[in-house]
Amino acid sequence: MKTDKIKDAFARVALPKAAETKEFIKTNGHYIIGQYSIEQVYSGMKGMIGMVTETSKLDPDEGIRFRGYSIPELRAKLPKAPGDTEPLPEGIFYLMLIGEMPTDEDVTNVSNAWARRSNVPKHVFDTLDKLPLTTHPMTQFSIAVMALQTESVFAASYRKGLNKKDYWDSMYEDVMNLIARLPRVAAYIYRRIYKNNIHIEPDPKLDWAANFAHMLGYDDYDMKRMMRLYLTLHADHEGGNVSAHATHLVGSALSDPYLSFAAGMNGLAGPLHGLANQEVVRWILDLRNYYDGAKPTKEQLKDYVMKTIEEGKVVPGYGHAVLRKTDPRFLAQMEFAQTYMPDDENCQIVKMVYEVVPEILSGIKKIKNPWPNVDAHSGALLIHYGMQEYDFYTVLFGVSRSLGVMASLLWDRALGHPLERPGSVTFEGMKEKAAKAAAVQPQV
Ligand code: CMX
């Protein structure tokens, strides 16, 4: 069989780690590392450590680090296409998967592997063609991923009989094939809905992001550069976010990567998670309409934010379950906008929103984080390059998120992580626990 350098590199780092983890649990498993309050149980398990994720770690104040590297460090250090200023997403995938900063050659290997594995079977397009055009692009994306499941190497191998130790091997094939295929699927959905069903063939000479931009119909260099940044920035946000956790949870039942990723995408499609990127643009366009299309003044903007809150809605793109400062992914996009599109009106409004919203949200006691997240900026960049169809934006997020959640899923299987099955209690059971705790714990 042909050698696969990426697979060999993964086996080199993952297999000894699996043995090390097993030993670690044997010697340290009895230590108590957390005590959680009833409030935390009711708060969606926020802050509870309930899983081990290797690919990235989120610090509330500093933001995300991928294998220890911050966003500015990654923008500087990850390999780039000749002449480009932004990293190739192949590099962040390699970093997350192998845990080592990739060389140019490593990134070329990933690029070539994905180009080779990118064929999408016809029945996937036929499935999409049966859906009403009004089906939301994220629903189409999830259905297409499910249709691709016929190709699962893991599912076929498991059916034949698979040793637990070898799960990771056929998982690797699925992970690489799935990531390779997603840009084609996503571009098909985009052009089917918005470009009269006229499709563009892939160009195997292009890197993953540039080829995606090309198939979407955006061949200018600037959009390709932006796409490389976009697909790098959205790749991962440690293990507990809805898309990562859903992928991990479903994968823990040994559902193959296609089934697991579709679950993650159904979570990403929620407005409190990835769909917020389309909601931000909708909110900005509504705001502009409200003021007859003009760029609003700061006072008008403040009034509009208050109106949103008084109507019982959230200000999209602001707040976060973990972050307590401005998201460095937002800052990277703002810096990109200031460099490449300083006069863009929507980007200026995004900046103005950033100057206005945190102060207002800070004044509302219940809101834990008044600062912008990744979704507050991305839409304005896309509009600048001509992609106005904001219902599609979360699909772009999904293509990028595949990099982190698929790398994590492969680690889950390589380390032999078990079926996930947290305990639950009834309300009566919770009241009993509270009464027992009240008898021995100090009253607040
Ligand atoms: N605008 C108005 N109210 C907000 C708010 C915002 N941007 N962010 C939080 N709040 C409200 C919550 O709705 C909640 O209200 P209730 O108690 O009445 O339900 C309260 O403040 C407390 O929320 P929190 O503890 O600060 O935040 P959570 O961890 O519960 O939720 C998030 C985090 C992201 C869902 C929330 O901040 C939000 O809804 N933001 C807007 C949507 C958004 O941008 N989502 C994208 C996040 C990034 C991503 O995953 O892509």
Coordinates of C-alpha atoms and ligand atoms in Angstrom, one line a residue:
M1 CA 0.0 0.0 0.0
K2 CA 1.2 3.6 -0.8
T3 CA 2.7 5.3 2.3
D4 CA 0.7 8.2 3.7
K5 CA 3.1 10.7 5.5
I6 CA 0.3 12.4 7.4
K7 CA -1.1 9.1 8.7
D8 CA 2.4 7.9 9.7
A9 CA 3.0 11.1 11.5
F10 CA -0.4 10.7 13.4
A11 CA 0.5 7.1 14.3
R12 CA 3.9 8.2 15.6
V13 CA 2.4 10.8 18.0
A14 CA -1.0 9.2 18.8
L15 CA -0.2 5.6 19.5
P16 CA 2.3 6.2 22.4
K17 CA -0.1 8.8 23.8
A18 CA -2.9 6.2 24.0
A19 CA -0.7 4.0 26.2
E20 CA 0.4 7.0 28.3
T21 CA -3.2 8.1 28.8
K22 CA -4.3 4.6 29.9
E23 CA -1.4 4.5 32.5
F24 CA -2.3 8.1 33.6
I25 CA -5.9 7.1 34.3
K26 CA -4.7 4.0 36.2
T27 CA -2.4 5.9 38.5
N28 CA -4.3 9.2 38.8
G29 CA -7.9 8.3 38.2
H30 CA -9.0 8.4 41.8
Y31 CA -8.1 12.1 42.3
I32 CA -11.1 14.5 42.7
I33 CA -10.6 17.5 40.4
G34 CA -13.9 19.3 40.5
Q35 CA -16.9 20.2 42.7
Y36 CA -19.9 21.7 40.9
S37 CA -22.8 23.8 42.2
I38 CA -26.4 23.2 41.4
E39 CA -26.3 26.5 39.6
Q40 CA -23.6 25.1 37.3
V41 CA -25.7 22.0 36.6
Y42 CA -28.6 24.2 35.5
S43 CA -26.3 26.5 33.5
G44 CA -25.6 24.0 30.7
M45 CA -22.5 22.5 32.4
K46 CA -20.5 25.7 31.8
G47 CA -17.0 25.5 33.2
M48 CA -17.3 21.9 34.2
I49 CA -14.4 19.8 33.0
G50 CA -16.0 16.8 31.3
M51 CA -13.7 15.9 28.5
V52 CA -10.2 15.9 27.2
T53 CA -9.5 17.8 23.9
E54 CA -6.1 18.0 22.4
T55 CA -6.5 20.3 19.5
S56 CA -7.0 23.7 21.2
K57 CA -7.6 25.4 24.5
L58 CA -9.7 28.5 25.3
D59 CA -8.7 31.0 27.9
P60 CA -11.5 33.3 29.0
D61 CA -9.3 36.4 28.9
E62 CA -6.7 35.6 26.3
G63 CA -8.8 33.6 23.8
I64 CA -8.1 30.5 21.8
R65 CA -4.7 28.8 21.5
F66 CA -4.2 26.0 19.0
R67 CA -1.7 23.5 20.4
G68 CA -0.3 26.4 22.5
Y69 CA -0.2 29.0 19.7
S70 CA -2.3 32.2 19.8
I71 CA -4.0 33.6 16.7
P72 CA -1.3 36.3 16.1
E73 CA 1.4 33.7 16.4
L74 CA -0.3 31.4 14.0
R75 CA -0.8 34.1 11.4
A76 CA 2.9 34.7 11.6
K77 CA 4.2 31.2 11.8
L78 CA 2.0 28.9 9.8
P79 CA 3.0 28.2 6.2
K80 CA 1.5 30.4 3.5
A81 CA 0.9 30.2 -0.2
P82 CA 3.6 32.0 -2.2
G83 CA 3.2 35.7 -1.8
D84 CA 0.3 35.5 0.7
T85 CA 0.1 37.1 4.1
E86 CA -2.4 34.7 5.6
P87 CA -1.9 31.0 6.7
L88 CA -3.1 28.0 4.7
P89 CA -5.8 26.1 6.7
E90 CA -4.0 22.9 5.8
G91 CA -1.4 24.1 8.3
I92 CA -3.7 24.5 11.2
F93 CA -5.2 21.1 10.6
Y94 CA -1.7 19.5 10.6
L95 CA -0.9 21.4 13.8
M96 CA -4.1 20.3 15.5
L97 CA -3.7 16.7 14.3
I98 CA 0.0 16.1 14.9
G99 CA 0.7 18.7 17.5
E100 CA 3.8 20.1 15.7
M101 CA 4.2 23.2 13.7
P102 CA 4.0 22.0 10.0
T103 CA 6.8 22.7 7.5
D104 CA 5.9 23.9 4.0
E105 CA 6.3 20.3 2.8
D106 CA 3.8 19.0 5.5
V107 CA 1.3 21.5 4.3
T108 CA 1.8 20.6 0.6
N109 CA 1.3 16.9 1.6
V110 CA -2.1 17.8 3.3
S111 CA -3.1 19.9 0.3
N112 CA -2.3 17.1 -2.2
A113 CA -3.9 14.5 0.0
W114 CA -7.2 16.5 0.1
A115 CA -7.1 17.2 -3.7
R116 CA -6.7 13.4 -4.3
R117 CA -9.5 12.5 -1.9
S118 CA -12.0 15.2 -3.0
N119 CA -14.3 13.3 -5.3
V120 CA -17.9 13.6 -4.3
P121 CA -20.2 10.8 -5.5
K122 CA -23.0 11.8 -7.8
H123 CA -25.8 10.6 -5.5
V124 CA -24.9 13.4 -3.1
F125 CA -25.6 16.0 -5.7
D126 CA -28.8 14.1 -6.7
T127 CA -29.9 14.2 -3.1
L128 CA -29.3 17.9 -2.9
D129 CA -31.2 18.4 -6.2
K130 CA -34.3 16.9 -4.7
L131 CA -34.5 19.5 -1.9
P132 CA -36.6 22.7 -2.2
L133 CA -34.3 25.6 -3.0
T134 CA -35.8 27.3 0.0
T135 CA -34.2 24.7 2.3
H136 CA -31.7 26.6 4.5
P137 CA -28.1 26.1 3.3
M138 CA -27.1 24.6 6.6
T139 CA -29.8 22.0 6.4
Q140 CA -28.7 21.2 2.9
F141 CA -25.1 20.9 4.1
S142 CA -26.0 18.5 6.9
I143 CA -28.2 16.4 4.5
A144 CA -25.3 16.3 2.0
V145 CA -22.9 15.1 4.7
M146 CA -25.4 12.4 5.7
A147 CA -25.7 11.4 2.0
L148 CA -21.9 11.1 1.9
Q149 CA -22.0 8.5 4.7
T150 CA -22.3 5.7 2.1
E151 CA -18.6 6.3 1.6
S152 CA -17.6 5.6 5.3
V153 CA -14.5 3.4 5.4
F154 CA -14.9 3.1 9.2
A155 CA -18.6 1.9 9.0
A156 CA -17.7 -0.6 6.3
S157 CA -14.6 -1.9 8.3
Y158 CA -16.6 -2.1 11.5
R159 CA -19.2 -4.2 9.8
K160 CA -16.6 -6.6 8.6
G161 CA -15.1 -6.8 12.1
L162 CA -12.6 -4.4 13.5
N163 CA -10.1 -4.6 16.4
K164 CA -10.6 -1.7 18.8
K165 CA -6.9 -0.9 18.4
D166 CA -7.5 -0.2 14.7
Y167 CA -10.5 2.1 15.0
W168 CA -8.3 5.2 14.4
D169 CA -6.9 3.8 11.1
S170 CA -10.1 3.7 9.1
M171 CA -11.3 6.8 11.0
Y172 CA -8.3 8.6 9.6
E173 CA -9.4 7.7 6.0
D174 CA -12.9 9.1 6.7
V175 CA -11.6 12.2 8.4
M176 CA -9.3 13.0 5.4
N177 CA -11.9 12.1 2.8
L178 CA -14.7 14.1 4.5
I179 CA -12.6 17.3 4.9
A180 CA -11.4 16.9 1.3
R181 CA -15.0 16.7 0.0
L182 CA -16.7 19.5 2.0
P183 CA -15.7 22.5 -0.2
R184 CA -17.2 20.8 -3.3
V185 CA -20.4 20.0 -1.4
A186 CA -20.6 23.5 0.1
A187 CA -19.9 25.2 -3.3
Y188 CA -22.5 23.0 -5.0
I189 CA -25.1 24.2 -2.4
Y190 CA -24.1 27.8 -2.9
R191 CA -24.3 27.8 -6.7
R192 CA -27.4 25.7 -6.7
I193 CA -29.3 28.2 -4.6
Y194 CA -27.8 31.5 -5.7
K195 CA -26.1 31.1 -9.1
N196 CA -28.8 29.4 -11.2
N197 CA -27.5 25.9 -10.5
I198 CA -24.4 26.6 -12.7
H199 CA -21.4 24.8 -11.1
I200 CA -17.7 25.3 -11.3
E201 CA -15.3 22.3 -11.6
P202 CA -12.6 22.1 -8.9
D203 CA -9.0 23.1 -9.8
P204 CA -6.8 20.4 -8.2
K205 CA -3.7 22.7 -8.5
L206 CA -5.2 25.1 -6.0
D207 CA -4.9 24.8 -2.2
W208 CA -8.0 23.8 -0.2
A209 CA -9.2 27.3 0.6
A210 CA -8.4 28.8 -2.8
N211 CA -10.1 26.0 -4.6
F212 CA -13.1 26.5 -2.4
A213 CA -13.2 30.2 -3.3
H214 CA -12.8 29.2 -7.0
M215 CA -15.7 26.7 -6.9
L216 CA -17.9 29.3 -5.2
G217 CA -17.2 31.6 -8.1
Y218 CA -14.7 34.0 -6.5
D219 CA -11.4 33.8 -8.4
D220 CA -9.9 37.1 -7.4
Y221 CA -6.7 36.9 -5.3
D222 CA -8.1 39.0 -2.4
M223 CA -11.1 36.7 -1.8
K224 CA -8.7 33.7 -1.8
R225 CA -6.5 35.3 0.8
M226 CA -9.5 36.1 3.0
M227 CA -10.9 32.6 2.6
R228 CA -7.5 31.2 3.9
L229 CA -7.8 33.4 6.9
Y230 CA -11.5 32.7 7.4
L231 CA -11.0 28.9 7.2
T232 CA -8.1 29.1 9.6
L233 CA -9.8 31.3 12.2
H234 CA -13.0 29.2 12.6
A235 CA -11.3 25.8 12.8
D236 CA -11.7 25.0 16.5
H237 CA -12.6 26.5 19.9
E238 CA -11.7 23.7 22.3
G239 CA -14.0 20.7 23.0
G240 CA -17.1 22.1 24.8
N241 CA -18.7 24.3 22.1
V242 CA -21.9 22.9 20.7
S243 CA -20.5 21.8 17.3
A244 CA -17.4 20.2 18.8
H245 CA -19.2 18.6 21.7
A246 CA -22.0 17.3 19.5
T247 CA -19.4 15.7 17.1
H248 CA -17.5 14.2 20.0
L249 CA -20.7 13.0 21.7
V250 CA -22.1 11.3 18.7
G251 CA -18.7 9.9 17.8
S252 CA -18.4 8.3 21.2
A253 CA -21.1 5.9 20.1
L254 CA -18.7 4.9 17.3
S255 CA -20.9 6.6 14.8
D256 CA -18.6 7.3 11.9
P257 CA -17.2 10.7 11.1
Y258 CA -19.9 11.6 8.6
L259 CA -22.7 10.9 11.1
S260 CA -20.8 12.7 13.9
F261 CA -19.9 15.7 11.8
A262 CA -23.5 16.1 10.6
A263 CA -24.6 16.2 14.3
G264 CA -22.0 18.9 14.9
M265 CA -23.3 20.9 11.9
N266 CA -26.9 20.7 13.2
G267 CA -25.6 22.3 16.4
L268 CA -23.6 24.9 14.4
A269 CA -26.8 25.9 12.7
G270 CA -28.3 27.3 15.9
P271 CA -28.5 31.1 16.2
L272 CA -26.7 31.1 19.6
H273 CA -23.7 29.3 17.8
G274 CA -22.6 29.5 14.2
L275 CA -25.8 30.9 12.7
A276 CA -24.9 34.1 14.6
N277 CA -22.7 35.1 11.6
Q278 CA -25.7 35.4 9.3
E279 CA -27.7 37.1 12.1
V280 CA -25.1 39.8 12.6
V281 CA -25.4 40.8 8.9
R282 CA -29.1 40.6 9.0
W283 CA -29.0 42.8 12.1
I284 CA -26.7 45.4 10.5
L285 CA -28.8 45.5 7.3
D286 CA -32.0 45.9 9.4
L287 CA -30.3 48.7 11.3
R288 CA -29.3 50.4 8.1
N289 CA -32.9 50.0 6.8
Y290 CA -34.2 51.4 10.0
Y291 CA -32.3 54.6 9.3
D292 CA -33.2 54.6 5.6
G293 CA -30.0 53.0 4.4
A294 CA -27.7 55.6 5.8
K295 CA -24.7 54.9 8.0
P296 CA -26.0 55.4 11.5
T297 CA -24.6 57.8 14.0
K298 CA -23.3 56.5 17.3
E299 CA -26.4 57.8 19.1
Q300 CA -28.7 56.0 16.6
L301 CA -26.7 52.9 17.0
K302 CA -27.1 53.0 20.8
D303 CA -30.9 53.5 20.4
Y304 CA -31.0 50.5 18.0
V305 CA -29.1 48.3 20.4
M306 CA -31.4 49.3 23.3
K307 CA -34.4 48.5 21.0
T308 CA -33.0 45.0 20.3
I309 CA -32.6 44.3 24.0
E310 CA -36.0 45.7 24.9
E311 CA -37.6 43.4 22.3
G312 CA -36.1 40.5 24.2
K313 CA -33.6 39.6 21.5
V314 CA -29.9 39.1 21.8
V315 CA -27.4 41.4 20.0
P316 CA -25.8 38.9 17.6
G317 CA -22.0 38.5 17.6
Y318 CA -21.7 39.7 21.2
G319 CA -21.2 37.5 24.3
H320 CA -19.7 34.2 24.8
A321 CA -20.1 31.2 27.1
V322 CA -16.4 31.1 28.0
L323 CA -14.6 34.2 26.7
R324 CA -14.6 37.3 28.9
K325 CA -12.7 39.7 26.6
T326 CA -12.8 40.6 22.9
D327 CA -12.3 37.4 20.8
P328 CA -8.9 37.5 19.2
R329 CA -10.6 36.0 16.1
F330 CA -12.7 39.2 15.9
L331 CA -9.5 41.3 16.2
A332 CA -7.7 39.4 13.5
Q333 CA -10.6 40.1 11.1
M334 CA -10.7 43.7 12.1
E335 CA -7.0 44.0 11.5
F336 CA -7.5 42.3 8.1
A337 CA -10.3 44.8 7.2
Q338 CA -8.2 47.8 8.3
T339 CA -5.4 46.5 6.0
Y340 CA -7.3 45.5 2.9
M341 CA -10.6 47.4 3.0
P342 CA -10.1 50.5 5.2
D343 CA -12.9 52.4 3.4
D344 CA -15.6 49.7 3.5
E345 CA -18.8 51.1 5.1
N346 CA -20.0 47.8 6.6
C347 CA -16.6 47.2 8.2
Q348 CA -16.8 50.7 9.6
I349 CA -20.2 50.0 11.1
V350 CA -18.8 46.7 12.6
K351 CA -16.1 48.9 14.2
M352 CA -18.7 51.4 15.4
V353 CA -20.8 48.6 16.9
Y354 CA -17.7 47.5 18.7
E355 CA -17.3 51.0 20.1
V356 CA -20.9 51.1 21.3
V357 CA -22.2 47.7 22.3
P358 CA -19.8 46.5 25.0
E359 CA -20.6 49.6 27.2
I360 CA -24.3 49.0 26.9
L361 CA -24.1 45.2 27.5
S362 CA -21.7 45.8 30.5
G363 CA -24.5 47.7 32.1
I364 CA -26.8 44.7 32.1
K365 CA -25.9 42.6 35.1
K366 CA -26.9 39.2 33.9
I367 CA -24.6 39.4 30.7
K368 CA -21.3 37.8 31.6
N369 CA -19.4 38.9 28.5
P370 CA -20.2 42.1 26.6
W371 CA -17.4 41.7 24.0
P372 CA -17.6 40.6 20.4
N373 CA -17.1 37.0 19.3
V374 CA -15.8 35.7 15.9
D375 CA -19.2 36.1 14.2
A376 CA -19.4 39.9 14.8
H377 CA -17.1 40.6 11.8
S378 CA -17.0 37.8 9.3
G379 CA -20.1 38.8 7.3
A380 CA -18.8 42.3 6.5
L381 CA -15.6 40.8 5.0
L382 CA -17.7 38.5 2.8
I383 CA -20.0 41.3 1.6
H384 CA -16.9 43.3 0.7
Y385 CA -15.8 40.6 -1.7
G386 CA -19.3 40.2 -3.2
M387 CA -20.8 37.4 -1.3
Q388 CA -24.0 39.0 -0.2
E389 CA -26.0 35.8 0.5
Y390 CA -25.8 35.8 4.3
D391 CA -27.9 32.6 4.8
F392 CA -24.9 30.8 3.4
Y393 CA -22.3 32.1 5.8
T394 CA -22.7 29.4 8.5
V395 CA -21.8 26.8 5.8
L396 CA -18.4 28.5 5.5
F397 CA -18.0 28.3 9.2
G398 CA -18.9 24.6 9.0
V399 CA -16.3 23.8 6.4
S400 CA -13.7 25.4 8.6
R401 CA -15.0 23.7 11.8
S402 CA -14.5 20.3 10.2
L403 CA -10.7 20.8 10.7
G404 CA -10.9 20.9 14.5
V405 CA -13.7 18.5 15.2
M406 CA -12.4 15.9 12.8
A407 CA -8.9 16.1 14.2
S408 CA -10.4 15.8 17.7
L409 CA -12.5 12.8 16.7
L410 CA -9.5 11.0 15.4
W411 CA -7.7 11.6 18.6
D412 CA -10.8 10.3 20.5
R413 CA -10.6 7.0 18.7
A414 CA -6.8 6.8 18.9
L415 CA -6.9 7.4 22.6
G416 CA -9.8 4.9 23.1
H417 CA -12.1 7.5 24.7
P418 CA -15.3 5.6 25.8
L419 CA -19.0 6.1 25.2
E420 CA -20.1 9.5 26.7
R421 CA -22.9 9.2 29.1
P422 CA -23.2 11.9 31.8
G423 CA -25.6 11.3 34.7
S424 CA -28.8 13.2 35.2
V425 CA -31.1 13.8 38.1
T426 CA -34.8 14.6 38.5
F427 CA -35.9 17.9 40.0
E428 CA -37.0 15.9 43.1
G429 CA -33.6 14.3 43.2
M430 CA -31.9 17.7 42.9
K431 CA -34.0 19.0 45.8
E432 CA -32.9 16.1 48.0
K433 CA -29.2 16.8 47.1
A434 CA -29.7 20.5 47.9
A435 CA -31.3 19.6 51.3
K436 CA -28.4 17.2 52.2
A437 CA -25.9 19.9 51.1
A438 CA -27.7 22.6 53.1
A439 CA -27.3 20.5 56.3
V440 CA -23.5 20.5 56.1
Q441 CA -22.5 23.4 53.9
P442 CA -22.4 27.1 55.0
Q443 CA -25.5 29.2 54.1
V444 CA -24.8 32.1 51.7
Ligands
CMX1 N1 -27.3 40.3 23.8 C1 -28.4 40.3 24.7 N2 -28.4 39.5 25.7 C2 -27.4 38.6 25.9 C3 -26.3 38.6 25.1 C4 -26.3 39.5 23.9 N3 -25.3 39.5 23.0 N4 -25.4 37.7 25.5 C5 -25.9 37.2 26.6 N5 -27.1 37.7 26.9 C6 -28.1 37.3 27.9 C7 -28.5 35.9 27.7 O1 -29.5 35.7 26.7 C8 -28.9 35.5 29.1 O2 -30.2 36.0 29.3 P1 -31.3 35.1 30.1 O3 -30.7 34.8 31.4 O4 -32.5 36.0 30.1 O5 -31.6 33.9 29.3 C9 -28.0 36.3 30.0 O6 -27.5 37.4 29.2 C10 -26.8 35.5 30.5 O7 -26.1 35.0 29.4 P2 -24.5 34.7 29.5 O8 -24.3 33.8 30.7 O9 -23.7 36.0 29.5 O10 -24.2 33.9 28.2 P3 -24.4 32.4 27.8 O11 -23.2 31.7 28.2 O12 -25.7 31.9 28.4 O13 -24.6 32.5 26.3 C11 -24.1 33.2 24.1 C12 -23.5 32.8 25.4 C13 -23.0 33.3 23.1 C14 -25.1 32.2 23.6 C15 -24.8 34.6 24.3 O14 -23.8 35.6 24.7 C16 -25.6 35.1 23.1 O15 -26.7 34.7 22.9 N6 -24.9 35.9 22.2 C17 -25.5 36.3 20.9 C18 -25.4 35.2 19.9 C19 -24.0 35.0 19.4 O16 -23.3 35.9 19.1 N7 -23.6 33.7 19.4 C20 -22.3 33.3 18.8 C21 -21.3 32.8 19.8 C22 -20.0 32.4 19.1 C23 -20.3 31.1 18.3 O17 -20.5 30.1 18.9 O18 -20.2 31.2 17.1

